[in-house]
PDB file of C-alpha atoms in Angstrom:
ATOM      1  CA  UNK A   1      -1.586 -33.919 -19.207  1.00 44.00           C
ATOM      2  CA  UNK A   2      -1.821 -35.031 -15.593  1.00 42.00           C
ATOM      3  CA  UNK A   3      -0.486 -31.623 -14.449  1.00 38.00           C
ATOM      4  CA  UNK A   4      -3.128 -29.862 -16.527  1.00 39.00           C
ATOM      5  CA  UNK A   5      -5.830 -32.093 -15.014  1.00 43.00           C
ATOM      6  CA  UNK A   6      -4.695 -31.191 -11.497  1.00 39.00           C
ATOM      7  CA  UNK A   7      -4.707 -27.499 -12.430  1.00 37.00           C
ATOM      8  CA  UNK A   8      -8.228 -27.771 -13.845  1.00 40.00           C
ATOM      9  CA  UNK A   9      -9.451 -29.493 -10.686  1.00 36.00           C
ATOM     10  CA  UNK A  10      -7.833 -26.826  -8.518  1.00 36.00           C
ATOM     11  CA  UNK A  11      -9.477 -24.007 -10.511  1.00 37.00           C
ATOM     12  CA  UNK A  12     -12.859 -25.757 -10.266  1.00 43.00           C
ATOM     13  CA  UNK A  13     -12.422 -26.225  -6.493  1.00 39.00           C
ATOM     14  CA  UNK A  14     -11.489 -22.565  -5.947  1.00 37.00           C
ATOM     15  CA  UNK A  15     -14.416 -21.403  -8.081  1.00 41.00           C
ATOM     16  CA  UNK A  16     -16.874 -23.649  -6.253  1.00 42.00           C
ATOM     17  CA  UNK A  17     -15.707 -22.589  -2.804  1.00 43.00           C
ATOM     18  CA  UNK A  18     -15.515 -18.939  -3.803  1.00 41.00           C
ATOM     19  CA  UNK A  19     -19.100 -18.988  -4.997  1.00 39.00           C
ATOM     20  CA  UNK A  20     -20.156 -20.839  -1.846  1.00 40.00           C
ATOM     21  CA  UNK A  21     -18.323 -18.372   0.393  1.00 41.00           C
ATOM     22  CA  UNK A  22     -20.120 -15.477  -1.277  1.00 45.00           C
ATOM     23  CA  UNK A  23     -23.520 -17.153  -1.182  1.00 54.00           C
ATOM     24  CA  UNK A  24     -24.047 -16.477   2.548  1.00 79.00           C
ATOM     25  CA  UNK A  25     -25.961 -13.451   3.835  1.00 89.00           C
ATOM     26  CA  UNK A  26     -24.410 -10.759   6.019  1.00 90.00           C
ATOM     27  CA  UNK A  27     -26.343  -8.968   8.754  1.00 92.00           C
ATOM     28  CA  UNK A  28     -24.730  -6.077  10.619  1.00 94.00           C
ATOM     29  CA  UNK A  29     -25.691  -3.162  12.792  1.00 94.00           C
ATOM     30  CA  UNK A  30     -25.025  -1.073  15.894  1.00 96.00           C
ATOM     31  CA  UNK A  31     -26.309  -1.361  19.469  1.00 97.00           C
ATOM     32  CA  UNK A  32     -26.808   2.059  21.094  1.00 97.00           C
ATOM     33  CA  UNK A  33     -28.187   3.564  24.282  1.00 95.00           C
ATOM     34  CA  UNK A  34     -30.794   6.380  24.233  1.00 95.00           C
ATOM     35  CA  UNK A  35     -27.999   8.976  23.887  1.00 95.00           C
ATOM     36  CA  UNK A  36     -26.766   7.288  20.654  1.00 95.00           C
ATOM     37  CA  UNK A  37     -23.596   6.003  22.355  1.00 96.00           C
ATOM     38  CA  UNK A  38     -22.508   2.516  21.318  1.00 96.00           C
ATOM     39  CA  UNK A  39     -22.985  -0.281  23.858  1.00 97.00           C
ATOM     40  CA  UNK A  40     -20.016  -2.651  24.100  1.00 97.00           C
ATOM     41  CA  UNK A  41     -20.442  -6.313  25.033  1.00 96.00           C
ATOM     42  CA  UNK A  42     -24.150  -6.555  24.206  1.00 96.00           C
ATOM     43  CA  UNK A  43     -25.202 -10.105  23.383  1.00 94.00           C
ATOM     44  CA  UNK A  44     -26.863 -10.435  19.991  1.00 96.00           C
ATOM     45  CA  UNK A  45     -28.671 -13.686  19.186  1.00 94.00           C
ATOM     46  CA  UNK A  46     -30.120 -14.779  15.843  1.00 94.00           C
ATOM     47  CA  UNK A  47     -32.428 -17.765  16.214  1.00 94.00           C
ATOM     48  CA  UNK A  48     -34.376 -19.975  13.828  1.00 93.00           C
ATOM     49  CA  UNK A  49     -35.728 -23.493  14.106  1.00 92.00           C
ATOM     50  CA  UNK A  50     -32.592 -24.720  12.339  1.00 91.00           C
ATOM     51  CA  UNK A  51     -29.850 -22.935  14.252  1.00 91.00           C
ATOM     52  CA  UNK A  52     -28.938 -20.284  16.827  1.00 93.00           C
ATOM     53  CA  UNK A  53     -25.995 -17.908  16.346  1.00 92.00           C
ATOM     54  CA  UNK A  54     -24.616 -15.513  18.949  1.00 92.00           C
ATOM     55  CA  UNK A  55     -22.083 -12.698  18.998  1.00 94.00           C
ATOM     56  CA  UNK A  56     -21.152  -9.668  21.124  1.00 95.00           C
ATOM     57  CA  UNK A  57     -21.005  -6.048  20.082  1.00 97.00           C
ATOM     58  CA  UNK A  58     -17.606  -4.387  19.724  1.00 97.00           C
ATOM     59  CA  UNK A  59     -16.337  -1.368  21.678  1.00 96.00           C
ATOM     60  CA  UNK A  60     -18.301   0.991  19.413  1.00 97.00           C
ATOM     61  CA  UNK A  61     -21.460  -1.114  19.637  1.00 97.00           C
ATOM     62  CA  UNK A  62     -21.136  -2.670  16.177  1.00 97.00           C
ATOM     63  CA  UNK A  63     -21.875  -6.323  15.412  1.00 97.00           C
ATOM     64  CA  UNK A  64     -22.140  -8.592  12.369  1.00 95.00           C
ATOM     65  CA  UNK A  65     -23.090 -12.093  11.292  1.00 94.00           C
ATOM     66  CA  UNK A  66     -21.581 -13.531   8.120  1.00 91.00           C
ATOM     67  CA  UNK A  67     -22.445 -16.443   5.837  1.00 86.00           C
ATOM     68  CA  UNK A  68     -26.035 -16.777   7.072  1.00 89.00           C
ATOM     69  CA  UNK A  69     -28.428 -19.128   5.334  1.00 87.00           C
ATOM     70  CA  UNK A  70     -31.751 -17.782   4.006  1.00 88.00           C
ATOM     71  CA  UNK A  71     -34.569 -18.047   6.523  1.00 87.00           C
ATOM     72  CA  UNK A  72     -36.757 -16.268   9.061  1.00 90.00           C
ATOM     73  CA  UNK A  73     -34.871 -15.343  12.229  1.00 93.00           C
ATOM     74  CA  UNK A  74     -35.720 -13.846  15.599  1.00 94.00           C
ATOM     75  CA  UNK A  75     -33.099 -11.405  16.859  1.00 95.00           C
ATOM     76  CA  UNK A  76     -32.680 -10.764  20.583  1.00 94.00           C
ATOM     77  CA  UNK A  77     -30.352  -8.118  21.996  1.00 96.00           C
ATOM     78  CA  UNK A  78     -29.456  -7.864  25.688  1.00 92.00           C
ATOM     79  CA  UNK A  79     -26.927  -5.998  27.819  1.00 92.00           C
ATOM     80  CA  UNK A  80     -26.516  -5.584  31.591  1.00 88.00           C
ATOM     81  CA  UNK A  81     -28.543  -2.632  32.850  1.00 88.00           C
ATOM     82  CA  UNK A  82     -30.739  -2.457  29.734  1.00 92.00           C
ATOM     83  CA  UNK A  83     -34.081  -3.983  28.773  1.00 91.00           C
ATOM     84  CA  UNK A  84     -33.989  -6.799  26.228  1.00 91.00           C
ATOM     85  CA  UNK A  85     -35.207  -6.099  22.727  1.00 94.00           C
ATOM     86  CA  UNK A  86     -36.545  -8.553  20.176  1.00 92.00           C
ATOM     87  CA  UNK A  87     -37.266  -8.132  16.485  1.00 92.00           C
ATOM     88  CA  UNK A  88     -37.849 -10.352  13.467  1.00 91.00           C
ATOM     89  CA  UNK A  89     -35.314 -10.505  10.643  1.00 90.00           C
ATOM     90  CA  UNK A  90     -36.611 -11.893   7.342  1.00 89.00           C
ATOM     91  CA  UNK A  91     -33.803 -13.311   5.187  1.00 88.00           C
ATOM     92  CA  UNK A  92     -35.951 -15.665   3.134  1.00 84.00           C
ATOM     93  CA  UNK A  93     -35.296 -13.662  -0.031  1.00 80.00           C
ATOM     94  CA  UNK A  94     -31.544 -14.442   0.224  1.00 67.00           C
ATOM     95  CA  UNK A  95     -30.646 -10.773   0.510  1.00 66.00           C
ATOM     96  CA  UNK A  96     -29.089  -8.847   3.368  1.00 62.00           C
ATOM     97  CA  UNK A  97     -30.997  -6.009   4.973  1.00 63.00           C
ATOM     98  CA  UNK A  98     -29.563  -2.551   5.585  1.00 70.00           C
ATOM     99  CA  UNK A  99     -27.372  -2.134   8.685  1.00 86.00           C
ATOM    100  CA  UNK A 100     -29.605  -2.260  11.742  1.00 90.00           C
ATOM    101  CA  UNK A 101     -29.653   0.470  14.376  1.00 91.00           C
ATOM    102  CA  UNK A 102     -30.936  -0.939  17.675  1.00 94.00           C
ATOM    103  CA  UNK A 103     -31.529   1.316  20.680  1.00 96.00           C
ATOM    104  CA  UNK A 104     -31.761  -0.335  24.116  1.00 95.00           C
ATOM    105  CA  UNK A 105     -33.679   1.385  26.871  1.00 93.00           C
ATOM    106  CA  UNK A 106     -32.283   1.570  30.397  1.00 91.00           C
ATOM    107  CA  UNK A 107     -33.718  -1.240  32.507  1.00 81.00           C
ATOM    108  CA  UNK A 108     -35.288  -1.106  35.928  1.00 69.00           C
ATOM    109  CA  UNK A 109     -33.130  -0.791  39.046  1.00 62.00           C
ATOM    110  CA  UNK A 110     -32.300  -3.185  40.542  1.00 58.00           C
ATOM    111  CA  UNK A 111     -31.686  -5.410  37.508  1.00 61.00           C
ATOM    112  CA  UNK A 112     -33.853  -8.437  38.349  1.00 58.00           C
ATOM    113  CA  UNK A 113     -32.346 -10.498  35.520  1.00 64.00           C
ATOM    114  CA  UNK A 114     -28.945 -10.535  37.243  1.00 66.00           C
ATOM    115  CA  UNK A 115     -30.192 -10.798  40.816  1.00 73.00           C
ATOM    116  CA  UNK A 116     -31.754 -13.791  42.512  1.00 81.00           C
ATOM    117  CA  UNK A 117     -32.548 -17.277  41.259  1.00 86.00           C
ATOM    118  CA  UNK A 118     -32.591 -17.627  37.489  1.00 89.00           C
ATOM    119  CA  UNK A 119     -31.981 -19.893  34.513  1.00 92.00           C
ATOM    120  CA  UNK A 120     -29.283 -18.923  32.027  1.00 91.00           C
ATOM    121  CA  UNK A 121     -29.232 -20.470  28.536  1.00 90.00           C
ATOM    122  CA  UNK A 122     -26.167 -21.019  26.368  1.00 91.00           C
ATOM    123  CA  UNK A 123     -26.281 -22.358  22.819  1.00 90.00           C
ATOM    124  CA  UNK A 124     -23.409 -24.508  21.628  1.00 87.00           C
ATOM    125  CA  UNK A 125     -21.974 -23.860  18.132  1.00 84.00           C
ATOM    126  CA  UNK A 126     -24.141 -25.332  15.332  1.00 82.00           C
ATOM    127  CA  UNK A 127     -23.355 -28.848  14.147  1.00 77.00           C
ATOM    128  CA  UNK A 128     -25.269 -31.739  12.652  1.00 67.00           C
ATOM    129  CA  UNK A 129     -25.800 -33.774  15.796  1.00 73.00           C
ATOM    130  CA  UNK A 130     -29.236 -34.378  17.224  1.00 76.00           C
ATOM    131  CA  UNK A 131     -30.557 -31.553  19.431  1.00 83.00           C
ATOM    132  CA  UNK A 132     -29.933 -32.029  23.144  1.00 89.00           C
ATOM    133  CA  UNK A 133     -30.599 -30.191  26.384  1.00 95.00           C
ATOM    134  CA  UNK A 134     -28.145 -30.436  29.263  1.00 95.00           C
ATOM    135  CA  UNK A 135     -27.368 -28.380  32.327  1.00 97.00           C
ATOM    136  CA  UNK A 136     -26.563 -28.055  35.990  1.00 98.00           C
ATOM    137  CA  UNK A 137     -28.581 -26.992  39.053  1.00 98.00           C
ATOM    138  CA  UNK A 138     -26.893 -25.090  41.892  1.00 97.00           C
ATOM    139  CA  UNK A 139     -27.932 -23.524  45.192  1.00 97.00           C
ATOM    140  CA  UNK A 140     -28.080 -19.747  44.713  1.00 94.00           C
ATOM    141  CA  UNK A 141     -26.652 -18.915  48.121  1.00 92.00           C
ATOM    142  CA  UNK A 142     -23.657 -21.257  48.334  1.00 94.00           C
ATOM    143  CA  UNK A 143     -23.097 -22.376  44.739  1.00 94.00           C
ATOM    144  CA  UNK A 144     -23.210 -26.055  45.650  1.00 97.00           C
ATOM    145  CA  UNK A 145     -24.818 -28.545  43.233  1.00 98.00           C
ATOM    146  CA  UNK A 146     -28.379 -29.611  43.965  1.00 97.00           C
ATOM    147  CA  UNK A 147     -28.848 -33.356  43.505  1.00 97.00           C
ATOM    148  CA  UNK A 148     -32.097 -35.137  42.714  1.00 97.00           C
ATOM    149  CA  UNK A 149     -33.686 -31.975  41.355  1.00 97.00           C
ATOM    150  CA  UNK A 150     -36.638 -32.922  39.169  1.00 97.00           C
ATOM    151  CA  UNK A 151     -36.239 -31.482  35.651  1.00 97.00           C
ATOM    152  CA  UNK A 152     -39.116 -31.748  33.185  1.00 97.00           C
ATOM    153  CA  UNK A 153     -39.630 -30.556  29.623  1.00 96.00           C
ATOM    154  CA  UNK A 154     -42.745 -30.555  27.505  1.00 94.00           C
ATOM    155  CA  UNK A 155     -42.947 -29.564  23.882  1.00 90.00           C
ATOM    156  CA  UNK A 156     -45.319 -26.714  23.165  1.00 76.00           C
ATOM    157  CA  UNK A 157     -48.797 -27.867  22.118  1.00 77.00           C
ATOM    158  CA  UNK A 158     -48.032 -31.409  23.268  1.00 78.00           C
ATOM    159  CA  UNK A 159     -49.080 -33.458  26.291  1.00 79.00           C
ATOM    160  CA  UNK A 160     -45.897 -35.556  26.214  1.00 84.00           C
ATOM    161  CA  UNK A 161     -43.569 -34.717  29.093  1.00 91.00           C
ATOM    162  CA  UNK A 162     -39.996 -35.929  29.661  1.00 94.00           C
ATOM    163  CA  UNK A 163     -38.513 -36.033  33.161  1.00 96.00           C
ATOM    164  CA  UNK A 164     -35.156 -36.689  34.743  1.00 97.00           C
ATOM    165  CA  UNK A 165     -33.319 -35.961  38.017  1.00 97.00           C
ATOM    166  CA  UNK A 166     -30.018 -34.181  38.494  1.00 97.00           C
ATOM    167  CA  UNK A 167     -27.091 -36.352  39.603  1.00 97.00           C
ATOM    168  CA  UNK A 168     -24.700 -35.898  42.540  1.00 97.00           C
ATOM    169  CA  UNK A 169     -22.990 -33.017  40.704  1.00 97.00           C
ATOM    170  CA  UNK A 170     -26.312 -31.321  39.902  1.00 97.00           C
ATOM    171  CA  UNK A 171     -26.087 -32.284  36.205  1.00 98.00           C
ATOM    172  CA  UNK A 172     -28.885 -33.461  33.911  1.00 97.00           C
ATOM    173  CA  UNK A 173     -29.314 -34.183  30.205  1.00 96.00           C
ATOM    174  CA  UNK A 174     -31.989 -34.897  27.599  1.00 95.00           C
ATOM    175  CA  UNK A 175     -30.651 -36.377  24.374  1.00 89.00           C
ATOM    176  CA  UNK A 176     -31.966 -36.680  20.801  1.00 82.00           C
ATOM    177  CA  UNK A 177     -34.847 -34.246  21.177  1.00 89.00           C
ATOM    178  CA  UNK A 178     -37.014 -33.036  18.329  1.00 90.00           C
ATOM    179  CA  UNK A 179     -36.384 -29.446  17.281  1.00 91.00           C
ATOM    180  CA  UNK A 180     -39.037 -27.054  18.525  1.00 92.00           C
ATOM    181  CA  UNK A 181     -40.280 -24.957  21.429  1.00 92.00           C
ATOM    182  CA  UNK A 182     -40.368 -26.443  24.928  1.00 95.00           C
ATOM    183  CA  UNK A 183     -41.442 -25.490  28.428  1.00 95.00           C
ATOM    184  CA  UNK A 184     -38.687 -26.282  30.949  1.00 96.00           C
ATOM    185  CA  UNK A 185     -39.249 -26.576  34.700  1.00 97.00           C
ATOM    186  CA  UNK A 186     -36.734 -27.300  37.454  1.00 97.00           C
ATOM    187  CA  UNK A 187     -38.311 -28.330  40.770  1.00 96.00           C
ATOM    188  CA  UNK A 188     -35.801 -29.327  43.479  1.00 97.00           C
ATOM    189  CA  UNK A 189     -37.265 -30.540  46.736  1.00 96.00           C
ATOM    190  CA  UNK A 190     -37.079 -27.793  49.352  1.00 96.00           C
ATOM    191  CA  UNK A 191     -36.410 -25.054  46.773  1.00 97.00           C
ATOM    192  CA  UNK A 192     -38.589 -22.668  44.814  1.00 95.00           C
ATOM    193  CA  UNK A 193     -39.144 -23.964  41.258  1.00 96.00           C
ATOM    194  CA  UNK A 194     -37.709 -22.156  38.237  1.00 96.00           C
ATOM    195  CA  UNK A 195     -39.020 -22.353  34.673  1.00 95.00           C
ATOM    196  CA  UNK A 196     -38.463 -21.176  31.115  1.00 94.00           C
ATOM    197  CA  UNK A 197     -41.417 -21.052  28.746  1.00 93.00           C
ATOM    198  CA  UNK A 198     -41.169 -21.325  24.981  1.00 91.00           C
ATOM    199  CA  UNK A 199     -37.523 -22.434  25.070  1.00 93.00           C
ATOM    200  CA  UNK A 200     -36.158 -22.905  21.550  1.00 93.00           C
ATOM    201  CA  UNK A 201     -34.225 -26.122  20.848  1.00 93.00           C
ATOM    202  CA  UNK A 202     -32.980 -25.833  17.244  1.00 93.00           C
ATOM    203  CA  UNK A 203     -31.934 -28.643  14.910  1.00 91.00           C
ATOM    204  CA  UNK A 204     -28.233 -27.798  14.891  1.00 91.00           C
ATOM    205  CA  UNK A 205     -27.436 -26.547  18.409  1.00 91.00           C
ATOM    206  CA  UNK A 206     -27.164 -28.181  21.770  1.00 92.00           C
ATOM    207  CA  UNK A 207     -28.597 -26.086  24.619  1.00 94.00           C
ATOM    208  CA  UNK A 208     -26.845 -25.776  27.995  1.00 95.00           C
ATOM    209  CA  UNK A 209     -28.743 -24.603  31.077  1.00 96.00           C
ATOM    210  CA  UNK A 210     -27.212 -23.069  34.189  1.00 96.00           C
ATOM    211  CA  UNK A 211     -29.886 -22.886  36.888  1.00 96.00           C
ATOM    212  CA  UNK A 212     -29.635 -21.348  40.341  1.00 96.00           C
ATOM    213  CA  UNK A 213     -32.436 -22.071  42.781  1.00 96.00           C
ATOM    214  CA  UNK A 214     -33.392 -20.507  46.113  1.00 95.00           C
ATOM    215  CA  UNK A 215     -34.212 -22.633  49.131  1.00 94.00           C
ATOM    216  CA  UNK A 216     -37.708 -22.091  50.495  1.00 94.00           C
ATOM    217  CA  UNK A 217     -37.787 -19.735  53.461  1.00 89.00           C
ATOM    218  CA  UNK A 218     -34.717 -17.789  52.286  1.00 85.00           C
ATOM    219  CA  UNK A 219     -34.759 -14.191  51.012  1.00 80.00           C
ATOM    220  CA  UNK A 220     -32.431 -12.413  48.588  1.00 77.00           C
ATOM    221  CA  UNK A 221     -32.274  -8.601  48.681  1.00 72.00           C
ATOM    222  CA  UNK A 222     -31.531  -6.913  45.340  1.00 71.00           C
ATOM    223  CA  UNK A 223     -29.919  -3.473  45.405  1.00 62.00           C
TER     224      UNK A 223
END
């Protein structure tokens, strides 16, 4: 009888997990250039207030996300040398859409997003910890950390502002933030400020910022 009970529990467990595994939504598609050639290594981001998921396109430009939860997502696609593209993906009906065909247009030359001072965002894998924002500030020209850089964030449609300074290694962190959209500004003394508006901090992802800043009076030539 005990053996039969174990068998029944195992069957119930497999059935439950099988149903759960099939309950997620799959989104797939292809990233192409204007000549219909697939773009390899394009970064594809699906973002909602709950979570952010990222992947890269394969050699033929294909990509896919599996086991997605129902919701309303913003998709962003980017690749070096091409202009970014954004579109909305509505998965609130718990059904997958047809494979997406996304065509990226050739960007301007030089590529200003890969040249000069900038802020790069990376989303950590989703988990259940409180949202946080951390990062590092470095000098664009020599790569050295910038200490005592003033970093401030303010939630959209709010007057409340949080501030901190980078440490000796150029690092900073904001912990236990509320999920939402924020305006981020990095203002080191003696450097030009850098900012990101409408930065999404989801409920289930930590956000990591890599910021390079240019000292005032210096010039960077982009080719």
